[in-house]
XYZ file of N, CA and C in Angstrom:
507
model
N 0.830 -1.192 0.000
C 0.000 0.000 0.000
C 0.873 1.253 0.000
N 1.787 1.387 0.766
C 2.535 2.762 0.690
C 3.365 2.635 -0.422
N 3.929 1.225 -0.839
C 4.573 1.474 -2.348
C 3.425 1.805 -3.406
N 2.429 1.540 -3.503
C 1.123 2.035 -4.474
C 1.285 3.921 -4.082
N 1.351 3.979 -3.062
C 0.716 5.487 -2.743
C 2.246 6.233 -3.536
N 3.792 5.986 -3.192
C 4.849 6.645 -3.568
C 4.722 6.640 -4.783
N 4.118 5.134 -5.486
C 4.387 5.424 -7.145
C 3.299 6.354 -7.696
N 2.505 6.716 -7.535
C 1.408 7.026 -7.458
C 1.861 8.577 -7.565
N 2.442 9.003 -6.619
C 2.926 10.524 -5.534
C 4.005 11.201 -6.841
N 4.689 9.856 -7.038
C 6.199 10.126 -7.883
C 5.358 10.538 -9.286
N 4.423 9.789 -9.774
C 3.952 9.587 -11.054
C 3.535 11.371 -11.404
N 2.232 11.367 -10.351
C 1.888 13.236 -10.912
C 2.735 13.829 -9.793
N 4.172 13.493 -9.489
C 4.619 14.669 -8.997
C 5.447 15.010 -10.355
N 5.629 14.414 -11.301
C 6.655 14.726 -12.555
C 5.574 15.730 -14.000
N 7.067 16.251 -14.376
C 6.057 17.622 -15.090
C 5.032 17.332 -16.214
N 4.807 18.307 -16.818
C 3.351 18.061 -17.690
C 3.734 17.917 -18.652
N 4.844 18.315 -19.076
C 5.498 18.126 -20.845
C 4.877 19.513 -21.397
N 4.035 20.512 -20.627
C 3.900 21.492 -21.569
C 4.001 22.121 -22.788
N 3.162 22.696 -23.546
C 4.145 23.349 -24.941
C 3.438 24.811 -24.947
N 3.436 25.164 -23.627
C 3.598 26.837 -23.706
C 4.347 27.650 -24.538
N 3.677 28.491 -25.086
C 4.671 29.617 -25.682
C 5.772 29.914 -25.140
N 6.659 30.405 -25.914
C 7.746 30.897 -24.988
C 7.507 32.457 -24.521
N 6.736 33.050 -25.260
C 6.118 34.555 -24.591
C 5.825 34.397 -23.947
N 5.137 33.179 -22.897
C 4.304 33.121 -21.517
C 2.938 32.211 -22.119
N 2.162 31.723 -21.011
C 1.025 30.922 -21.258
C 0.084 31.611 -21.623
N -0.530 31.019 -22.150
C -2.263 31.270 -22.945
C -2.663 31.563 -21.594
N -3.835 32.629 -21.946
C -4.605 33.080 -20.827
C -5.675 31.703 -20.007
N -5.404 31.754 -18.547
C -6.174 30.516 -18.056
C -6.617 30.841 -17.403
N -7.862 30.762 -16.329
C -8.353 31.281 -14.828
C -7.840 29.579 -13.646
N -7.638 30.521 -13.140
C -7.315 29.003 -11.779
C -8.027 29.731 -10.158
N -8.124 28.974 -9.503
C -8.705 29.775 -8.582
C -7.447 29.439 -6.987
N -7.667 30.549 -6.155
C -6.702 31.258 -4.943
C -7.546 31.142 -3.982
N -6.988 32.027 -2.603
C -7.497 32.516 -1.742
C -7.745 34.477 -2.695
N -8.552 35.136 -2.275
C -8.942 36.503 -2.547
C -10.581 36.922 -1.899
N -10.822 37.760 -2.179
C -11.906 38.539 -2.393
C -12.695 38.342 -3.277
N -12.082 37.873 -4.517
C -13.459 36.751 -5.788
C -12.806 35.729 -5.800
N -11.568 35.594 -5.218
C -11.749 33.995 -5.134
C -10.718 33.193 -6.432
N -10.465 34.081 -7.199
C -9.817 33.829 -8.414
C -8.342 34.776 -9.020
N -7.767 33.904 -9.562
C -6.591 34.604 -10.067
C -5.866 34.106 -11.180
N -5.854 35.070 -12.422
C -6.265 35.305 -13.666
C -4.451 35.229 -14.234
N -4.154 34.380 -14.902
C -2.953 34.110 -15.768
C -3.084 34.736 -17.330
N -2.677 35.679 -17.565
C -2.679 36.581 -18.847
C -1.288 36.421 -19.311
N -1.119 36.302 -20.788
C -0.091 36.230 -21.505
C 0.530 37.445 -21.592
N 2.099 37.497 -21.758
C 2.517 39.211 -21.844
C 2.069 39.918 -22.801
N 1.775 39.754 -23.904
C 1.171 40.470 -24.823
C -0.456 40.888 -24.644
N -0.997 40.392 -23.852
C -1.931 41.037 -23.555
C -1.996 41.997 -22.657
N -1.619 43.280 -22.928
C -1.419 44.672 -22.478
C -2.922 45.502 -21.977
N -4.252 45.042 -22.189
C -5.227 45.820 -21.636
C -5.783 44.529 -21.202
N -6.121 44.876 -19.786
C -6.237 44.052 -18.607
C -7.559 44.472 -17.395
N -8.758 43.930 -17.517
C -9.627 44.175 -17.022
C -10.180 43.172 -15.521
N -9.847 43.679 -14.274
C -10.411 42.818 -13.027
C -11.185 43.409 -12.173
N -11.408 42.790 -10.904
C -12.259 43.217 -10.356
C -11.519 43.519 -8.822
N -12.066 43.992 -7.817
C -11.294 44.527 -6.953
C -11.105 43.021 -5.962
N -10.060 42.906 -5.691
C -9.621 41.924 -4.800
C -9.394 40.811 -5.728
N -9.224 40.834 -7.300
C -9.021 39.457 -7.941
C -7.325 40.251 -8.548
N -6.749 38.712 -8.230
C -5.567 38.633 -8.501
C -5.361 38.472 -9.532
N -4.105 38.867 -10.941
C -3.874 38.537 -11.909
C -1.961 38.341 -11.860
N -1.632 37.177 -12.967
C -0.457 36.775 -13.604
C 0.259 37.074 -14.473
N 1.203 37.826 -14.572
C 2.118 37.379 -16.096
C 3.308 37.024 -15.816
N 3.881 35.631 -16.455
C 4.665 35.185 -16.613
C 5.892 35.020 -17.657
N 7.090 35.284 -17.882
C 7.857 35.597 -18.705
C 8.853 34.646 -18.587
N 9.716 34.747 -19.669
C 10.776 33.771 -19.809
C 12.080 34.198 -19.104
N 13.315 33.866 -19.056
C 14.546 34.989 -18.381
C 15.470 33.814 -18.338
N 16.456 34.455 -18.393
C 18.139 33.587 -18.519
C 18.862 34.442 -17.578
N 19.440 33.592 -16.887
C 20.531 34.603 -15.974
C 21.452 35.075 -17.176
N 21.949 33.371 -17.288
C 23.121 33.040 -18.400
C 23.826 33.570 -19.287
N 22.391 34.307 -19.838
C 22.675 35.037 -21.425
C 21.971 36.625 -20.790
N 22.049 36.749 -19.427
C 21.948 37.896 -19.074
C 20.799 38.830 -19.655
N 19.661 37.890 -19.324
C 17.897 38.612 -19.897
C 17.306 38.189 -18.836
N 16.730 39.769 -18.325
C 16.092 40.273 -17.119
C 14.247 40.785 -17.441
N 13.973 40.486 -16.649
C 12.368 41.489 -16.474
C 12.337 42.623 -15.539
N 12.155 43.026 -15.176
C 11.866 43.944 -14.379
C 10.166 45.024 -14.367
N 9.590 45.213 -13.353
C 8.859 46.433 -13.088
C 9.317 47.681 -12.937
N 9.102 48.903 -13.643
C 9.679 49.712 -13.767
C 8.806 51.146 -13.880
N 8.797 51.870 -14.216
C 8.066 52.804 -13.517
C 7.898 52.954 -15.089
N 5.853 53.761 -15.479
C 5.461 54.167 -14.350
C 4.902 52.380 -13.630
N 5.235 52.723 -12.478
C 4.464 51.379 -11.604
C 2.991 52.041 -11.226
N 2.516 50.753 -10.908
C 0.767 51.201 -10.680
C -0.060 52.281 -9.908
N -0.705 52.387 -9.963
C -1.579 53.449 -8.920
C -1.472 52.534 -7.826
N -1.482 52.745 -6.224
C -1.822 51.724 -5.479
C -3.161 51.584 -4.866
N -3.651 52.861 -5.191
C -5.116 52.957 -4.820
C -6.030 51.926 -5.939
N -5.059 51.198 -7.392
C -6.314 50.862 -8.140
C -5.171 49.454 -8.363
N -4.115 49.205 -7.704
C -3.691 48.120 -8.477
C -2.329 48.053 -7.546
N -1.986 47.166 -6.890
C -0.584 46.441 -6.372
C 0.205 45.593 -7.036
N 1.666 45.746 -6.833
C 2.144 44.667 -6.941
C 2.354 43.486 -5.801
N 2.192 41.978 -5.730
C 2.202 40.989 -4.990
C 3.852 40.399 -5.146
N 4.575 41.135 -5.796
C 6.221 40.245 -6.432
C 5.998 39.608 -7.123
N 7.286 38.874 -7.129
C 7.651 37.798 -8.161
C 7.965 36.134 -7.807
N 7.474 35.501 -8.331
C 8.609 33.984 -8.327
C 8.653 33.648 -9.311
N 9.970 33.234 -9.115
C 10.660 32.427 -10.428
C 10.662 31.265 -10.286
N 10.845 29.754 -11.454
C 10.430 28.469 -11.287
C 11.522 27.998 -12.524
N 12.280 27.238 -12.344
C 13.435 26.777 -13.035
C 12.771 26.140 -14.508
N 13.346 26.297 -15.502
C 12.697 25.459 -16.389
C 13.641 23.778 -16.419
N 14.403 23.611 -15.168
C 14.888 22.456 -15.319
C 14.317 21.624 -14.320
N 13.416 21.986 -13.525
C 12.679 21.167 -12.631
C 13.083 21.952 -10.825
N 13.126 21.256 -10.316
C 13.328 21.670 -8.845
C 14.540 22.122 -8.726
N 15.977 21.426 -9.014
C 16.943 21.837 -8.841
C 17.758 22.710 -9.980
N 17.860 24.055 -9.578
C 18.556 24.310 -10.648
C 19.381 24.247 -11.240
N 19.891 24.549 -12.221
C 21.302 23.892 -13.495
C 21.955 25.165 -13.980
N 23.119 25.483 -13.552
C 23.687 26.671 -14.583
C 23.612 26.784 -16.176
N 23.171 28.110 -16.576
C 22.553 27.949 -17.591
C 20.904 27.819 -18.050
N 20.665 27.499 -17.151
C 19.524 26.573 -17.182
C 18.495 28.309 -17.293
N 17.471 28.637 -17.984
C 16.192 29.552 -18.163
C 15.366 29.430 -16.959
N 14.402 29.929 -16.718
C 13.317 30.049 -15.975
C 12.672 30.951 -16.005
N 10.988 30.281 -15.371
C 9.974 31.447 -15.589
C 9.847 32.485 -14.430
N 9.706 33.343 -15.193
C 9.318 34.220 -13.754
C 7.997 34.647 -13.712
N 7.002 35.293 -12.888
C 5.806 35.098 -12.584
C 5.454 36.928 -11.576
N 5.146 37.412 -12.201
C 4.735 38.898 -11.965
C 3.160 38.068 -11.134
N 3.485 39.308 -9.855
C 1.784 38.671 -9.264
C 1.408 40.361 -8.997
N -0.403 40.619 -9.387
C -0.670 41.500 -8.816
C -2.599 41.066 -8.532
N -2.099 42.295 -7.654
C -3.699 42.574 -7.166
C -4.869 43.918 -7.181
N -5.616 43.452 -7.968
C -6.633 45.150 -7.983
C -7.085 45.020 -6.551
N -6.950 46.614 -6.391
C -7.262 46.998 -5.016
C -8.737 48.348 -5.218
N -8.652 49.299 -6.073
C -10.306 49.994 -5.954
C -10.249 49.902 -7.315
N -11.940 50.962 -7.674
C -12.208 51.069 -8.616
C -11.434 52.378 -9.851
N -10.525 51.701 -10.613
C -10.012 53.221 -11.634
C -9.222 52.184 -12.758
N -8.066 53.012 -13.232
C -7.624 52.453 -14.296
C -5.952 53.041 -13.880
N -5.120 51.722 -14.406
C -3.611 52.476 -13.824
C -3.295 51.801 -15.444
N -1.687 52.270 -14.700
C -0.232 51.095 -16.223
C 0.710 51.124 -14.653
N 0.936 50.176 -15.961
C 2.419 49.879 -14.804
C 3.489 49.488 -16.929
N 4.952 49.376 -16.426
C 5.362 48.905 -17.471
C 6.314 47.869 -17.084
N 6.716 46.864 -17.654
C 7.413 45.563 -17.775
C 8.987 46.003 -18.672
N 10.017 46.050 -18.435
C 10.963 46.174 -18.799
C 11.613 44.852 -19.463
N 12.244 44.208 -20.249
C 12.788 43.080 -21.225
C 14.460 43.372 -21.599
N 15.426 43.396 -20.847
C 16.726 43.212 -21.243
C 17.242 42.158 -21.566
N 17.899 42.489 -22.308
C 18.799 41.324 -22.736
C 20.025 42.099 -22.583
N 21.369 40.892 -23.140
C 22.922 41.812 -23.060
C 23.141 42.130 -24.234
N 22.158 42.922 -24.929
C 22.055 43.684 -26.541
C 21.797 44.795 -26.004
N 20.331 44.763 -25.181
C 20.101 46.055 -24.747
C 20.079 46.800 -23.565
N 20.665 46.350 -22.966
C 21.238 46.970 -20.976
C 22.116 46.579 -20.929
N 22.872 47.894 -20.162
C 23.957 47.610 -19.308
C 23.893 47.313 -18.071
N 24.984 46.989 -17.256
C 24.645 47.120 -16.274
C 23.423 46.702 -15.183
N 22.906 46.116 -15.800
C 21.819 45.173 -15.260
C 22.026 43.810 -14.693
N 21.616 43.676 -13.449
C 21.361 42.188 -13.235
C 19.913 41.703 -12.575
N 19.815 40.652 -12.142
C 18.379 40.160 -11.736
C 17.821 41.123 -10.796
N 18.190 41.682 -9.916
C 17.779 42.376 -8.714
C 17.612 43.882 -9.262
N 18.748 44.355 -9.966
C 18.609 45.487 -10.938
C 18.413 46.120 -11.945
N 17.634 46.956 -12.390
C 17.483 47.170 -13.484
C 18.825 47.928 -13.876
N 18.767 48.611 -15.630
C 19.688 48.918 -15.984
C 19.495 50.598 -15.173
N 20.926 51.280 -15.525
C 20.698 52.712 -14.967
C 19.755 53.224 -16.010
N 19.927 52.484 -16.960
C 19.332 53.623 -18.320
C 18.496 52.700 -19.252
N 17.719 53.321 -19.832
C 16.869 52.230 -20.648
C 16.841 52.662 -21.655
N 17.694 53.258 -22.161
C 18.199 53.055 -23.660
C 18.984 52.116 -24.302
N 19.449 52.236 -25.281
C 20.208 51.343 -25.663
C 21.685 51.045 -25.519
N 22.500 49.699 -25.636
C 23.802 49.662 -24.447
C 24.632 50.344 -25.254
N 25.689 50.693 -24.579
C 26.440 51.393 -25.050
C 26.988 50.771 -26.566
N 27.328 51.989 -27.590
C 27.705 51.351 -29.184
C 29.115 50.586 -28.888
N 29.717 49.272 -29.354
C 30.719 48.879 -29.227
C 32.265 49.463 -30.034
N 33.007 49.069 -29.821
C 34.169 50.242 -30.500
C 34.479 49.452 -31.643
N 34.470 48.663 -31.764
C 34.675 48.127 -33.098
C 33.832 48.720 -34.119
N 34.822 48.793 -35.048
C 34.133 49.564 -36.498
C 32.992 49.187 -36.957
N 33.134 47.705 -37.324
C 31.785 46.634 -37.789
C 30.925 46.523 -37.183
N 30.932 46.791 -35.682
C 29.853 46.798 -35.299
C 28.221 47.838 -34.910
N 27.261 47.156 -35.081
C 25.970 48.020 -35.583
C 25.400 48.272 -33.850
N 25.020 50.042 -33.056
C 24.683 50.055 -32.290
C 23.311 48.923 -31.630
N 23.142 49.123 -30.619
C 22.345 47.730 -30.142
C 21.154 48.406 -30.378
N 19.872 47.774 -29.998
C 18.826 47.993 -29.428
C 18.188 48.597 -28.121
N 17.528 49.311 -28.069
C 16.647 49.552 -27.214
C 16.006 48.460 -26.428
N 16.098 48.413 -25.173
C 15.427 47.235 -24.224
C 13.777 47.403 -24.689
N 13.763 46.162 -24.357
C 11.320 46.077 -24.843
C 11.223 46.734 -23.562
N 9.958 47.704 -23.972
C 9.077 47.996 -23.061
C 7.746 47.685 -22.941
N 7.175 46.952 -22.409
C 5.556 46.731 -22.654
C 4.684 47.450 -21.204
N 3.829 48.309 -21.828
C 2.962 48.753 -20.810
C 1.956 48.224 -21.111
N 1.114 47.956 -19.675
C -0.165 47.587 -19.305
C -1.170 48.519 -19.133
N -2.353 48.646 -19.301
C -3.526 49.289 -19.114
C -4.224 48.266 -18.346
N -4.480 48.604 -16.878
C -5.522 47.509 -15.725
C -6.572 48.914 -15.684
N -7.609 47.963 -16.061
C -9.176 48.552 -15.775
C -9.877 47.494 -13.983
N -9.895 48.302 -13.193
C -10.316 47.840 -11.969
C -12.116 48.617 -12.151
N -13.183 47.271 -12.425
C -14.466 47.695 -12.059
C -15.513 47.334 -11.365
């Protein structure tokens, strides 16, 4: 009986095989502890964002230490009268233990708090377009990294910016 129950335990404790986007998951509802009770997984590209007060929402993104690509929240950040941030966790894409090198998701959590409309914006570096950046920090500057001195080479890019529009009603 307890060897039935471990294989059992082991079987759905192993992953789903997913084939999520790599932009982040298709929009899903799952349900929490809250105020409605629910909390709403939105893909990053979906930039206008409609909840209700006390329902939690998700976006989840991809990130490499490795190859030095960051997310960040960045100003403007939300109203707090119409929208919080809850942080972040990150989740290895190699399973429990992590692997140098190894990607992972990270997981923006927030919560509508009254009735209005905010943005907040999502910052996207890579080591094309920030300097000076690491996980904990954003870059000083969010332009593009400095041009390299070599002749041949073509100035970088501008880091992504994606802003959100949250409608709290």
């Amino acid at each position: 009986m307890i060897a039935a129950t471990a294989l059992l335990a082991l079987a759905t404790g192993c992953g789903s095989g997913s084939d999520e986007p790599a932009g982040g998951p298709t929009s899903t509802a799952s349900h929490s502890p809250g105020t409605t009770g629910r909390t709403t997984s939105h893909p990053v590209k979906d930039t206008s964002i409609t909840a209700e007060p006390g329902e939690r929402f998700t976006l989840t993104v991809d990130q490499n230490a490795s190859t030095r690509e960051y997310w960040y929240l960045v100003d403007p950040e939300p109203d707090s009268s119409v929208l919080v941030s809850r942080g972040q966790d990150a989740a290895s894409d190699s399973g429990d233990e992590p692997v140098a090198g190894a990607g992972h998701r990270l997981t923006f959590t927030f919560e509508a708090k009254g009735k209005g409309t905010t943005r907040f914006t999502l910052l996207h570096c890579t080591f094309t377009t920030c300097q000076g950046n690491t996980s904990a920090r954003p870059p000083e500057t969010t332009g593009p990294s400095a041009t390299p001195t070599t002749a041949a080479a073509t100035p970088s890019q501008a880091p992504e910016r994606i802003t959100y529009t949250v409608t709290v009603d």
